[in-house]
Amino acid sequence: MRPADGENNVSEVQPLFQRVAVIGLGLIGGSLARAIRDNGLAVTVVGADKRADELALGTELGIIDEAAGSVADAVAGSDLVVLAVPVKATRAVLAEIRPHLGENAVLTDVGSTKSSFVNDVREVFGDLPAKVIPGHPIAGSEKSGIRAANPELFANHKVILTPAENVGQPDLEKLRALWEGCGATVLTMSVAYHDEVLAATSHLPHLIAFSLVDTLAGEDENLDIFRYAAGGFRDFTRIAASDPVMWHDIFLSNRDAVLRVIDHFTHDLDQLRTAIADQDSATLLRVFSRAKAAREHFSKMLSGQAYVTNNSQKQVTFRLQPGGRISGEIRVPGDKSISHRSIMLGALADGITEVKGFLEGEDSLATLQAFRDMGVTIEGPDAGFVRIHGVGINGLQAPRGPLYLGNSGTAMRLFSGLLAAQPFDSELTGDESLSKRPMGRVADPLRAMGAVIDTAEGGRPPLKIRGGHALTGIHYEMPVASAQVKSCLLLAGLYAEGVTSVTEPAPTRDHTERMLEGFGYHVHRDTATASVTGGGRLTATAIDVPADISSSAFFLVAASIAPDSDLTIRHVGMNPTRVGVINILRMMGANIEVLEERVIGGEPVADLRVRSAELKGIDIPEDQVPLAIDEFPVLFIAAVCAEGRTVLRGAEELRVKESDRIQVMADGLTALGVETTVTPDGIIIDGGQTMTAGTVNSHGDHRIAMAFSVASLRAEGDIEVTDCANVSTSFPGFVALAKQTGINIAAEGAE
Ligand code: S3P
């Protein structure tokens, strides 16, 4: 309920518990007690601690309401008991608690290892009572003791709860609400998983830090190492200054999980030792570049910027002021479709493939990372340059976990074909938007080839692909015109027995066919059908990725609709299966000149000069739809600015892109006061309507966000576009480039 104006928010909070007993007033116990009090989450907070002076400080510092004379006194009458004692003291304290614990009281703890807590509870109680919910706040400080208690300690930190299956939902929800009330984010997982995760991410690094510092400190002559220790050594070993007793307890309590991860690490370290001894550069480079990428992607992940995050959780808002003219000379980032394919084919080739102009967007980076996860050494990307050490058509290794493909439908669909043919199992996952997209269109024909693939309900991701099933070539008549489906089957066909052929109902982008030829793999093409014969090999090559015509499209429309504009876009990919946007805009009266046409690496490229023009509405020919499939959001903006009616038909595919692009565009236009008529397979837009100020929700769809940025050029008021983080999937640097050309744009919440 919203408090009425003037009412104090805090007084609205209903205490979740009557009486909370915190047993053990150290840093964590003290901080929690204080956070519960400060946030009004309990009527009374009572503390117990064997150390009388700490207990006295608890009341003195206002951390607890009451100091209990004994554990028994604290527990009696409490409806929540929190154990915050050292892990090794748990069993003894549980024995003290047990006789006094009320029937309806919930018992939880804050220890770093969970199996040991559960074992102690079983030992003392005979079983694991339904009211016991183990917990672990991932928060701390190098300070200890109640004096260091800090009610903000848990704010923006994670708390892991590991409830057993018989735990009552209301109890779990109350405990979750308590931690959330302290500012934490609560996750639940199994006890065993918690201990595995913590063994790897916290316990092993502490062990290595203790061990390394001890090894170096043990040698007299090594004292100099400490004297000259640079930042790196200091940073790396900071955690070796942690509390020895606590860590002693943790290692012994989480013995099994820690031993497993130590064995794994020792094996990998040994492999590096051998690689150094044997001067095996390939292994060293592979391990280091994979680690570097993983490290970068987790630091990005922590700051919420990478494809590995759920981008929709990061709120980026574009703010646009109306007006502006577009001018200058630009080059937009590399083609997304070609970038994905360059990594895939480069990885499967024999030899080293060098790529220039690679798109460093989240989608193609997801593909790059996935191949690293399958054992491929990839250097870069560095200003669009990537060097791929191909492992050969049969050289991929099983990834250690699921391959996360972020927002990228292309990656997921092309990977499914490739992975269906591998000897190992794999799992493909994606973000919220990708998880809603149909994968039956690839899974069904792959199954017909002999693949074993499980999807979630309705043919959605995740895809679980069973390896080791031989594929046989098929002929497939695609029901929808999809380059992703065609490419998926051609990639599977590289491994299949015999010929795999795909017929498309209308021409779709043919980058896979062209690039396979570039890698020396013959693709037989016969009007609407492309076929490959399995069993061949790919030979490394050099790839020059042209600028993406789909990203250029925003500027083609921008310069067409903004008065007095004159813009040149360099090195744009002009593959005939991609130029629908130019054809359509020209039919609408746009002034686009195609200059310096040339062919680079098997793909046509040109510079485009575009100047303002009076656009007119048209009936968009249906044969242009697959050739402009990604450009419709911004073409709708062109239609609003044109004179007369524009009608789009035969474009139902737009409904299953990163968002339902027909509906989301129509809703966005409504928010700006523009009326449209939505049809099942298209839209009718009457041009000449005024775009007013308004807020548009892009639904996390990069192309919707960029289309409405272009709309601002002809709007009458400020436009706000929300949920724009995914622009970085296809167009990193969009905001800066848009600003440079003359769009009045600012991004809020961006890095
Ligand atoms: C792509 C094909 C198209 C396109 C997507 C990229 C590709 O998807 O929309 O952005 O790289 O093959 P469909 O194959 O689903 O039409």
Short mmCIF file of C-alpha atoms and ligand atoms in Angstrom, two decimals, residues 335-338 340-341 409-410 413-414 437 441 480-487 508-509 511-512 550 578 626 629-630 653 656-658 661 702-703, ligand 1:
data_model
loop_
_atom_site.label_atom_id
_atom_site.label_comp_id
_atom_site.label_asym_id
_atom_site.label_seq_id
_atom_site.Cartn_x
_atom_site.Cartn_y
_atom_site.Cartn_z
CA ASP A 335 27.90 -6.95 -39.75
CA LYS A 336 26.41 -9.11 -37.01
CA SER A 337 25.48 -12.07 -39.22
CA ILE A 338 28.93 -12.21 -40.82
CA HIS A 340 28.94 -14.75 -35.94
CA ARG A 341 29.77 -16.90 -38.94
CA GLY A 409 18.77 -15.96 -31.75
CA THR A 410 21.30 -16.36 -34.56
CA ARG A 413 19.93 -21.48 -34.01
CA LEU A 414 23.27 -21.88 -35.77
CA ARG A 437 11.78 -17.48 -29.00
CA ARG A 441 11.95 -24.49 -36.38
CA VAL A 480 9.36 -19.86 -43.31
CA ALA A 481 12.02 -17.83 -45.06
CA SER A 482 14.74 -17.98 -42.41
CA ALA A 483 18.47 -17.66 -42.95
CA GLN A 484 19.03 -18.96 -39.44
CA VAL A 485 17.20 -22.21 -40.14
CA LYS A 486 18.96 -22.61 -43.49
CA SER A 487 22.37 -21.96 -41.92
CA THR A 508 17.21 -14.98 -47.40
CA ARG A 509 20.70 -13.80 -46.50
CA HIS A 511 26.35 -15.29 -45.79
CA THR A 512 26.76 -18.91 -44.68
CA SER A 550 21.09 -3.21 -40.54
CA ARG A 578 20.23 -7.66 -47.43
CA PRO A 626 12.93 -11.13 -46.04
CA ILE A 629 13.54 -8.25 -42.13
CA ASP A 630 15.56 -6.49 -39.42
CA GLU A 653 8.03 -13.21 -38.71
CA VAL A 656 8.95 -13.57 -33.13
CA LYS A 657 12.06 -11.41 -33.25
CA GLU A 658 13.74 -10.02 -30.10
CA ARG A 661 8.16 -5.89 -33.43
CA HIS A 702 17.79 -3.08 -29.57
CA ARG A 703 16.27 -2.18 -32.92
C1 S3P B 1 19.95 -13.69 -39.25
C2 S3P B 1 18.76 -14.04 -39.86
C3 S3P B 1 17.49 -13.35 -39.63
C4 S3P B 1 17.70 -12.00 -38.96
C5 S3P B 1 18.67 -12.07 -37.81
C6 S3P B 1 20.02 -12.55 -38.32
C7 S3P B 1 21.16 -14.46 -39.54
O1 S3P B 1 16.68 -14.15 -38.80
O2 S3P B 1 16.47 -11.50 -38.49
O3 S3P B 1 18.85 -10.80 -37.23
O4 S3P B 1 22.26 -13.99 -39.19
O5 S3P B 1 21.04 -15.54 -40.13
P1 S3P B 1 15.68 -15.29 -39.41
O6 S3P B 1 16.52 -16.32 -40.01
O7 S3P B 1 14.93 -15.81 -38.22
O8 S3P B 1 14.83 -14.56 -40.37
#
